[in-house]
Tab-separated table of C-alpha atoms in Angstrom:
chain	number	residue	atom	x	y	z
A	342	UNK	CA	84.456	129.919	59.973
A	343	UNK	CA	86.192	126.400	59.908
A	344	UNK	CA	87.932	124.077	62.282
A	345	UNK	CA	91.654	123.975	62.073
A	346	UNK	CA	93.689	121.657	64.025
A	347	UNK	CA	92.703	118.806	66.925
A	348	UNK	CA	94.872	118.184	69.571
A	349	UNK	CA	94.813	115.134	72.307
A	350	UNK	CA	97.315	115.827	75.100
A	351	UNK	CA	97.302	112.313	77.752
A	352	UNK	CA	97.438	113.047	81.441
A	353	UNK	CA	101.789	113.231	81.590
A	354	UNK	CA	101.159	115.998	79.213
A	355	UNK	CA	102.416	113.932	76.054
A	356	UNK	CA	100.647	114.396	72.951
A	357	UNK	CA	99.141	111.774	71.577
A	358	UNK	CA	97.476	112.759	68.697
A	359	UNK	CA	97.584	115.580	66.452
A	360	UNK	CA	95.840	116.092	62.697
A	361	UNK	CA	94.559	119.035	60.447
A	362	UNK	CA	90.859	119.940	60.251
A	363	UNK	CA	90.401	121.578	57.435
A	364	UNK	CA	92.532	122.138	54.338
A	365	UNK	CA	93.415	125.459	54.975
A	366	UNK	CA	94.956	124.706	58.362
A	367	UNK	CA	98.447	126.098	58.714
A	368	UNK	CA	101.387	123.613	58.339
A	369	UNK	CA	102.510	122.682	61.501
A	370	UNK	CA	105.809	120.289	61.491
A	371	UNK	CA	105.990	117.414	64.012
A	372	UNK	CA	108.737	118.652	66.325
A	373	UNK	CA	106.688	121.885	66.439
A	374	UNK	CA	103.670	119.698	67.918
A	375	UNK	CA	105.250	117.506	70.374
A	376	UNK	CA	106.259	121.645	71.755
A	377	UNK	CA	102.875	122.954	71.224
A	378	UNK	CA	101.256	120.119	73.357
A	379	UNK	CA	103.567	119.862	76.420
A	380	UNK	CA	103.795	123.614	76.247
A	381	UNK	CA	99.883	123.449	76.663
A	382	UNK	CA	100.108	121.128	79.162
A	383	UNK	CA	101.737	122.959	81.421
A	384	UNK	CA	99.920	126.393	80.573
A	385	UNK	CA	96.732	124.498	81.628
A	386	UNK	CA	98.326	123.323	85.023
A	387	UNK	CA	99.151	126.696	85.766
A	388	UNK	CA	96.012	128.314	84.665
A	389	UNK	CA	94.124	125.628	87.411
A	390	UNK	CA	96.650	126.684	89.895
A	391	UNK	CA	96.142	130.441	89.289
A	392	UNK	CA	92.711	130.530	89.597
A	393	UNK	CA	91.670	132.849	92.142
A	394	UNK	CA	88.070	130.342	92.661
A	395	UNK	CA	89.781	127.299	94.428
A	396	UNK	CA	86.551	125.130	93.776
A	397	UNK	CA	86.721	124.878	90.594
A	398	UNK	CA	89.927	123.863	88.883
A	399	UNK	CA	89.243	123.744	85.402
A	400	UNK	CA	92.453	125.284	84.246
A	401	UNK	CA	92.109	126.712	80.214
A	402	UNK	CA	88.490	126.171	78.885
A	403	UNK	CA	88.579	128.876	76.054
A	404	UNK	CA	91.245	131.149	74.551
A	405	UNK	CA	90.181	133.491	72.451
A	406	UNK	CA	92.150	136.194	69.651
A	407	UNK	CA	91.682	137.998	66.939
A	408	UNK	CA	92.541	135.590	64.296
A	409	UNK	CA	91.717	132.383	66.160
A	410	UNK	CA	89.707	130.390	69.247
A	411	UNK	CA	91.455	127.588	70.929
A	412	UNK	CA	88.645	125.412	73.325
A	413	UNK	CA	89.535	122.523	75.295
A	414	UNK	CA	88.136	119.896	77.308
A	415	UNK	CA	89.119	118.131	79.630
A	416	UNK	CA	88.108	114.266	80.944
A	417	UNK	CA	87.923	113.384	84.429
A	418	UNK	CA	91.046	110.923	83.618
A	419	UNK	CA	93.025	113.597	82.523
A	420	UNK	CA	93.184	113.819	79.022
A	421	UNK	CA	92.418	117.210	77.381
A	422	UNK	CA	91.370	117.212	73.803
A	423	UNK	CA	91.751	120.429	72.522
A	424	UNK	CA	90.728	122.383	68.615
A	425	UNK	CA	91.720	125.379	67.155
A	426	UNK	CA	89.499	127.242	64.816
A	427	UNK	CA	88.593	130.215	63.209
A	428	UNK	CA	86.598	132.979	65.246
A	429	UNK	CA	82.774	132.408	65.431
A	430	UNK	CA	83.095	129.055	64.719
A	431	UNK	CA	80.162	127.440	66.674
A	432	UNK	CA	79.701	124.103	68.703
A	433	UNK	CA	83.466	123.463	69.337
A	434	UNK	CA	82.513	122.147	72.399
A	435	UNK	CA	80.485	119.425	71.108
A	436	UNK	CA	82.483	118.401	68.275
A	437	UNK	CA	85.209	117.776	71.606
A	438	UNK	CA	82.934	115.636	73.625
A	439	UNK	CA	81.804	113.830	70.028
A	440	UNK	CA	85.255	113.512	69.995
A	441	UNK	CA	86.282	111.911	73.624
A	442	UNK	CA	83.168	109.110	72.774
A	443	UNK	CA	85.207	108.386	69.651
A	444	UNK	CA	88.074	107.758	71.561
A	445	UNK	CA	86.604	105.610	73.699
A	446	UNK	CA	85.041	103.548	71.322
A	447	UNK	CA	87.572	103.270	68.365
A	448	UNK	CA	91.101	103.719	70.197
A	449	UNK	CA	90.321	102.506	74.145
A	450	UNK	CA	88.603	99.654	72.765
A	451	UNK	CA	91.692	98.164	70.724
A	452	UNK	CA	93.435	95.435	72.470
A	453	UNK	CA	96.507	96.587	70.860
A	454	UNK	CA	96.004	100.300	71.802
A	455	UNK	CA	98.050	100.994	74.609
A	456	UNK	CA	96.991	103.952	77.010
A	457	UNK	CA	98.962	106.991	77.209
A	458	UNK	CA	100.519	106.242	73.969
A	459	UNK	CA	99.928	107.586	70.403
A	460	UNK	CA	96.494	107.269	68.626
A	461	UNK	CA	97.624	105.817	64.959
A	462	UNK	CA	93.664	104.090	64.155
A	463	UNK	CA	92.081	104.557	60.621
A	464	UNK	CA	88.790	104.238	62.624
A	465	UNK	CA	89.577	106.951	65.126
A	466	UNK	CA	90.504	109.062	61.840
A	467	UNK	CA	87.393	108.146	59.922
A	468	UNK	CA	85.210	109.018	62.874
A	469	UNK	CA	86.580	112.034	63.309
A	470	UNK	CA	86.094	113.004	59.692
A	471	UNK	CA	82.632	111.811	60.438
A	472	UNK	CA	81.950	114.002	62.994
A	473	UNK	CA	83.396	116.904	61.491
A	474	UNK	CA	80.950	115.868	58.284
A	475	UNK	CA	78.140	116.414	60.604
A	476	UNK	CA	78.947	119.535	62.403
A	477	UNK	CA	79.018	121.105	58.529
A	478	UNK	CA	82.667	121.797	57.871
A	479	UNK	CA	83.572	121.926	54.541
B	1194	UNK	CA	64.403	114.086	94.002
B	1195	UNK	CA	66.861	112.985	96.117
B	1196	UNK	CA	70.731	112.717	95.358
B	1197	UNK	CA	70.432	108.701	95.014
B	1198	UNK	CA	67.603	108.713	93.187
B	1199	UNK	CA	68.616	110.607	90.069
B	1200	UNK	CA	72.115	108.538	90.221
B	1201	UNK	CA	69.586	105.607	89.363
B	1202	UNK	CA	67.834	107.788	87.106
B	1203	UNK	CA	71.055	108.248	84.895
B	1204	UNK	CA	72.321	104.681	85.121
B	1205	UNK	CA	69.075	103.953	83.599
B	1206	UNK	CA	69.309	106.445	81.057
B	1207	UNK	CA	72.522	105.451	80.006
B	1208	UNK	CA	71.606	101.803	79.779
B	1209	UNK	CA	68.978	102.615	77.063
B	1210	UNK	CA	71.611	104.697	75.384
B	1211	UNK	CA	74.314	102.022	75.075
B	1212	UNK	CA	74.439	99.046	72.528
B	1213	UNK	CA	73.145	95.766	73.906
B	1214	UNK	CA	74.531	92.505	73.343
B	1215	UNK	CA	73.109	88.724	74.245
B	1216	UNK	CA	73.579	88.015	77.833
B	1217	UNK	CA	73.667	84.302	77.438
B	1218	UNK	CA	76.040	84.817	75.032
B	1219	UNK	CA	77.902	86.850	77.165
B	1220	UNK	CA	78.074	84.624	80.119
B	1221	UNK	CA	78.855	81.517	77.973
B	1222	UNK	CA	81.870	83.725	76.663
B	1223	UNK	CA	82.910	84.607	80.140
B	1224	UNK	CA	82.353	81.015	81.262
B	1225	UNK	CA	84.616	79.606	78.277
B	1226	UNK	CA	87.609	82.213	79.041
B	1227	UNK	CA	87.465	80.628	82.688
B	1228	UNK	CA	87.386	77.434	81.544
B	1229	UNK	CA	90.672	78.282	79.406
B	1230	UNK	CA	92.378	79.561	81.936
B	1231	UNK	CA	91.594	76.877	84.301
B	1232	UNK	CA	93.547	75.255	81.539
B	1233	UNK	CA	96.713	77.564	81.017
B	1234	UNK	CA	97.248	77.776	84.738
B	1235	UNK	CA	96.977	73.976	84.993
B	1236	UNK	CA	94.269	74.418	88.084
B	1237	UNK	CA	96.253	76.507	90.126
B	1238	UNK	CA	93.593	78.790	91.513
B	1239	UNK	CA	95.166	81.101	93.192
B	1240	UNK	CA	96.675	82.347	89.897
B	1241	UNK	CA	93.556	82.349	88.101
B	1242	UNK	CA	91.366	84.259	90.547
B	1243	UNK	CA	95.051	86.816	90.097
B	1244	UNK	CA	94.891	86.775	86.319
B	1245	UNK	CA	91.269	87.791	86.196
B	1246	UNK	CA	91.997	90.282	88.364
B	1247	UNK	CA	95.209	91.414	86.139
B	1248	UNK	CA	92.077	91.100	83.220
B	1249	UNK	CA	89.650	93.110	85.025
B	1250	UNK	CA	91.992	95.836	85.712
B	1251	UNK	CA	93.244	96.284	81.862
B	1252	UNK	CA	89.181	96.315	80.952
B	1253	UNK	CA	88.589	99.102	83.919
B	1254	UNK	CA	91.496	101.525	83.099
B	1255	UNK	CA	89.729	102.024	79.194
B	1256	UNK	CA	86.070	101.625	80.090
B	1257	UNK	CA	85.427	104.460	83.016
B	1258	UNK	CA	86.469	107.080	80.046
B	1259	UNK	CA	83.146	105.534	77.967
B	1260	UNK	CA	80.922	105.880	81.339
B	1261	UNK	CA	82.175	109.356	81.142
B	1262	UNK	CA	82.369	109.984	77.643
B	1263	UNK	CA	78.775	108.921	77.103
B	1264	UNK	CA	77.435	110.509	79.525
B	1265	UNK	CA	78.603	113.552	78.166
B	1266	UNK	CA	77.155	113.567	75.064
B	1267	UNK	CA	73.627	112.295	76.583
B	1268	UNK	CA	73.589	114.882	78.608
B	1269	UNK	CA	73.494	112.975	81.837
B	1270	UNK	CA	75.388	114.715	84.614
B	1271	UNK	CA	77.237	112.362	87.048
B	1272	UNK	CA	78.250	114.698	90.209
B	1273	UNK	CA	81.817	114.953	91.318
B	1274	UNK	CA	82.181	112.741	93.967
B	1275	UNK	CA	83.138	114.579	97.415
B	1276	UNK	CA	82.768	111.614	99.709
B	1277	UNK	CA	83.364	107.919	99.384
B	1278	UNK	CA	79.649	107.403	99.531
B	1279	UNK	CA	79.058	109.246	96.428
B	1280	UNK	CA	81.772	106.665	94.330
B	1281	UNK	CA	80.531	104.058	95.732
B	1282	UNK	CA	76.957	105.316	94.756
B	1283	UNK	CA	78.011	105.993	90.915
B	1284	UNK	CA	80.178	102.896	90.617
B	1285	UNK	CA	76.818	100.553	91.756
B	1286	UNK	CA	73.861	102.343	90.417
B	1287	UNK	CA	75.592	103.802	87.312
B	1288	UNK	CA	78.744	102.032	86.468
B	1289	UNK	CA	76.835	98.391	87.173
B	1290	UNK	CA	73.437	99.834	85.352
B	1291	UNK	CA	75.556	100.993	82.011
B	1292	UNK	CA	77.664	98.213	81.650
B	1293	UNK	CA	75.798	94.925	83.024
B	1294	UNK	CA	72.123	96.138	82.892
B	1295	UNK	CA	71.780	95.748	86.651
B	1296	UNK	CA	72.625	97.848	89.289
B	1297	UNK	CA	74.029	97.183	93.138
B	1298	UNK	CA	73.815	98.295	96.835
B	1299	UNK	CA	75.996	99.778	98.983
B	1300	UNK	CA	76.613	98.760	102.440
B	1301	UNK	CA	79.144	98.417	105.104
B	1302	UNK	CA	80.284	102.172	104.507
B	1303	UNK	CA	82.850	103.586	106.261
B	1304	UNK	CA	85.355	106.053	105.944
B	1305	UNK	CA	87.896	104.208	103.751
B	1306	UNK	CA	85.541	101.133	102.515
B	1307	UNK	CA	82.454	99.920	101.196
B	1308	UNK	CA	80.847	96.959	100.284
B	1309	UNK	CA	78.508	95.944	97.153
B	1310	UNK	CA	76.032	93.739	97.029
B	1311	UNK	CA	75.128	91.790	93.967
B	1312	UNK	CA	72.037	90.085	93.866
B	1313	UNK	CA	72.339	89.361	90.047
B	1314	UNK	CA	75.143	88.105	88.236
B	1315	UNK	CA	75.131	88.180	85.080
B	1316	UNK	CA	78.313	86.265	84.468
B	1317	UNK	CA	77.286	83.518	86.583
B	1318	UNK	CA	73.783	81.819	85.178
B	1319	UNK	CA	74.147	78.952	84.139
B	1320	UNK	CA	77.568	78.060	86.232
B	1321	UNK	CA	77.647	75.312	88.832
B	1322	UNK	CA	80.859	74.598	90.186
B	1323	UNK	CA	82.514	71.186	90.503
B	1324	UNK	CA	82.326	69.277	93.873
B	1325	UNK	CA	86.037	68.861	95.548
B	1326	UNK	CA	87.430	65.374	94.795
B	1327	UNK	CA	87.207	62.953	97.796
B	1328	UNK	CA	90.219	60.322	98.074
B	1329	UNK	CA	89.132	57.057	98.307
B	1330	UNK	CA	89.494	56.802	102.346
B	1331	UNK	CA	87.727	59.920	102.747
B	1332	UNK	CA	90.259	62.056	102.978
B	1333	UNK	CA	90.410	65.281	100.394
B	1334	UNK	CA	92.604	64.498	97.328
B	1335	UNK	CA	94.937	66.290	95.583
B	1336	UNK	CA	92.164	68.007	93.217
B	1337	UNK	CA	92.055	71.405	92.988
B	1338	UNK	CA	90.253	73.088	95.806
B	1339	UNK	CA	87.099	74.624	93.787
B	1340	UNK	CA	85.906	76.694	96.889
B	1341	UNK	CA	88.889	78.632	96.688
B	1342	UNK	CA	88.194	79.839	92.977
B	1343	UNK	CA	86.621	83.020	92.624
B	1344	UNK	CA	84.287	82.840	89.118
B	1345	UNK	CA	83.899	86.501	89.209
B	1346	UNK	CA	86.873	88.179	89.950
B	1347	UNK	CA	87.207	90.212	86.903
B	1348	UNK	CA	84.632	92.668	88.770
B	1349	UNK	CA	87.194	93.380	91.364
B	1350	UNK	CA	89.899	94.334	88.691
B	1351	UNK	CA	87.677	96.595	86.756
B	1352	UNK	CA	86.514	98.512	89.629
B	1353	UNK	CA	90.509	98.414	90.671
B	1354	UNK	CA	91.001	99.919	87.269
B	1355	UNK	CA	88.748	102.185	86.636
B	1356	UNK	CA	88.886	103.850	90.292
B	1357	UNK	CA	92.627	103.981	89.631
B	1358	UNK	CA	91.831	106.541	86.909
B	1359	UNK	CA	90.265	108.500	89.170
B	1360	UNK	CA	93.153	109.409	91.609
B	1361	UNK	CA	91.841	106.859	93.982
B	1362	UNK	CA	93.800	103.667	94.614
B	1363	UNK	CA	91.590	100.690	96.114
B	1364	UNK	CA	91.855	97.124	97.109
B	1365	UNK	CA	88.846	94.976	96.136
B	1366	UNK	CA	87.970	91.641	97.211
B	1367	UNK	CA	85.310	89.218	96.609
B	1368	UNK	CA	84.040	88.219	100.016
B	1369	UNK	CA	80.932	86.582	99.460
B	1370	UNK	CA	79.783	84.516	95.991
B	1371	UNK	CA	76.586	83.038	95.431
B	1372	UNK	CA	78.190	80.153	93.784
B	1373	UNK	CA	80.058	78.985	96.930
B	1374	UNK	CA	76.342	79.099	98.826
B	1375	UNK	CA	76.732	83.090	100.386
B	1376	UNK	CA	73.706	84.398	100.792
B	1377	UNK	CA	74.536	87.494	98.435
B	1378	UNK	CA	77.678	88.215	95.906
B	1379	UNK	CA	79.881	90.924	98.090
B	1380	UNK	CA	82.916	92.917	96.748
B	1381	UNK	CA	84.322	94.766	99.526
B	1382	UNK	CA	86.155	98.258	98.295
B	1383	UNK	CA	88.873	99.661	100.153
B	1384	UNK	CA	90.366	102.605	99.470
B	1385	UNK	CA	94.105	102.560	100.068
B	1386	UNK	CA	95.815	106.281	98.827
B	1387	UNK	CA	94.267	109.069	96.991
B	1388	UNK	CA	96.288	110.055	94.176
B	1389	UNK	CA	97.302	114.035	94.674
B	1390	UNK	CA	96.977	115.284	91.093
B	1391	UNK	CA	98.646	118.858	89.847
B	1392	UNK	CA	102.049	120.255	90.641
B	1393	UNK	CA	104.463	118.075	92.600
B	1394	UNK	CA	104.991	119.704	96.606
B	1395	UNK	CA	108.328	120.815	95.490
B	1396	UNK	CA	106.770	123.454	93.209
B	1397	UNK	CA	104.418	124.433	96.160
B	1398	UNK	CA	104.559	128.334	97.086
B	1399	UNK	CA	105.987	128.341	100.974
């Protein structure tokens, strides 16, 4: 049971930020990505469009296989963080809201952060690591 | 408990949550990024009450995903907001209460505006602002006219901001300021266009 891969996909559907959990996440190249998080993008817009309860449009929440559990969350502004992670891996959802106040606090509050664009901070990386430390990954 | 009442509740919990900083220090910071504007737009005011708006608005678009973000994590549920009352309500009693440690009313509401009422401001203590320059024969000089300045501006730009990233797109205005003698600080809200959000009405089914 380990975290894999962490996802950030802005509100234009542009990813933004993208980075290995564990060790023995699968090698993704960047190309791939840049695919993976438009392609999600636009899954999610569909999903909210398909739902048959028109109240809630929440689009994808929770995917779950075999051989993996993708969970995503996503902010009132638009941004969806998503992780991928091994089955019966617990707390996902928690690690992404841990996440989102990282966010705010190490990339939002950087005068030279620019919104919508790519999330290149040491201090967004280290407090990721430290969250991940505290929800007992190895 | 009614639906105002716990909006209070979790501004107030979020305000014990969040780090606190001075809040002399904080006005005399606010009051010495005036003053250097004042400088760099040579005492135009009408440009300086613009760039703190232009200021306000950067600060708003990155700080509404922290209200949210933090209220997340502290469990604190802020309600979708269905009607314009119920923005208005988080923006005063939460947004004000997390941020600035004091929280607003909300009057004047209509349909597509709303007013906020300030009675503290906690970037204007200590400020007095300077008497208009009289010519010598009584007539007004060629001074900048101090009445026109608006100290706190930046309030209208965040609220600008942060609304915008929220589908809704607002005007604000600060129509009455204790420093120019009102009786109360005022920003008046008005909401302009709600944003539609998903797919585009091409991609609509007929």
């Amino acid at each position: 049971m380990a975290y894999l891969h962490l996802f950030i996909v802005n509100k234009s559907g542009g990813l933004i930020h993208h980075r290995a959990l564990s060790h023995h996440a699968p090698q993704i190249g960047t190309n791939e990505w840049l695919r993976i998080g438009s392609t999600f993008h636009s899954l999610h817009a569909i999903a909210g469009e398909a739902s048959p309860v028109k109240a809630k449009h929440d689009g994808i929440e929770l995917i779950e296989g075999e051989g993996l559990i993708l969970c995503c969350f996503q902010t009132r502004t638009g941004i969806k963080f998503v992780i991928t992670a091994e089955p019966g891996t617990r707390f996902i959802q928690n690690v992404l809201k841990e996440i989102y106040v990282a966010y705010t606090d190490c990339a939002l509050k950087d005068p030279f952060y620019e919104l919508e664009m790519p999330i290149r901070s040491d201090l967004f990386s280290e407090a990721v690591n430290d969250i991940m430390g505290r929800f007992g990954n190895r | 408990m009614s639906k105002s009442g716990s909006i209070t509740a979790a501004g107030q919990n979020l305000w014990a949550k969040v780090p606190k900083a001075n809040s002399e220090l904080f006005a005399l910071t606010y009051g010495s990024l005036i003053t250097e504007l004042i400088r760099d737009y040579d005492q135009n005011i009408p440009e300086i009450n613009n760039q703190l708006d232009r200021i306000g608005y950067s600060i708003g678009v990155r700080c509404i995903d922290e209200l949210f973000a933090k209220s997340e994590v502290n469990g604190v549920q802020i309600p979708s907001c269905r009607e314009l009352r119920e923005t208005a309500e988080v923006v005063a009693k939460i947004g004000f209460r997390m941020f600035l440690g004091v929280s607003c009313d909300v009057g004047k509401l209509t349909e597509k505006s709303f007013s906020l009422y300030l009675s503290e401001n906690p970037l204007s203590i200590f400020v007095e602002l300077p008497q208009n320059e009289v010519g010598v024969d009584g007539s007004s000089s060629h001074g900048p006219d101090w009445t026109q300045l608006k100290y706190s501006n930046v309030y209208c730009g965040v609220i600008r901001g942060a609304l915008e990233q929220v589908n809704l797109k607002v005007e604000c205005e600060f129509v009455g300021d204790m420093l120019q003698g009102d009786d109360v600080n005022e920003i008046k809200v008005e909401v302009k266009e709600v944003i539609a959000d998903g797919a585009g009405e091409d991609y609509q089914e007929e």
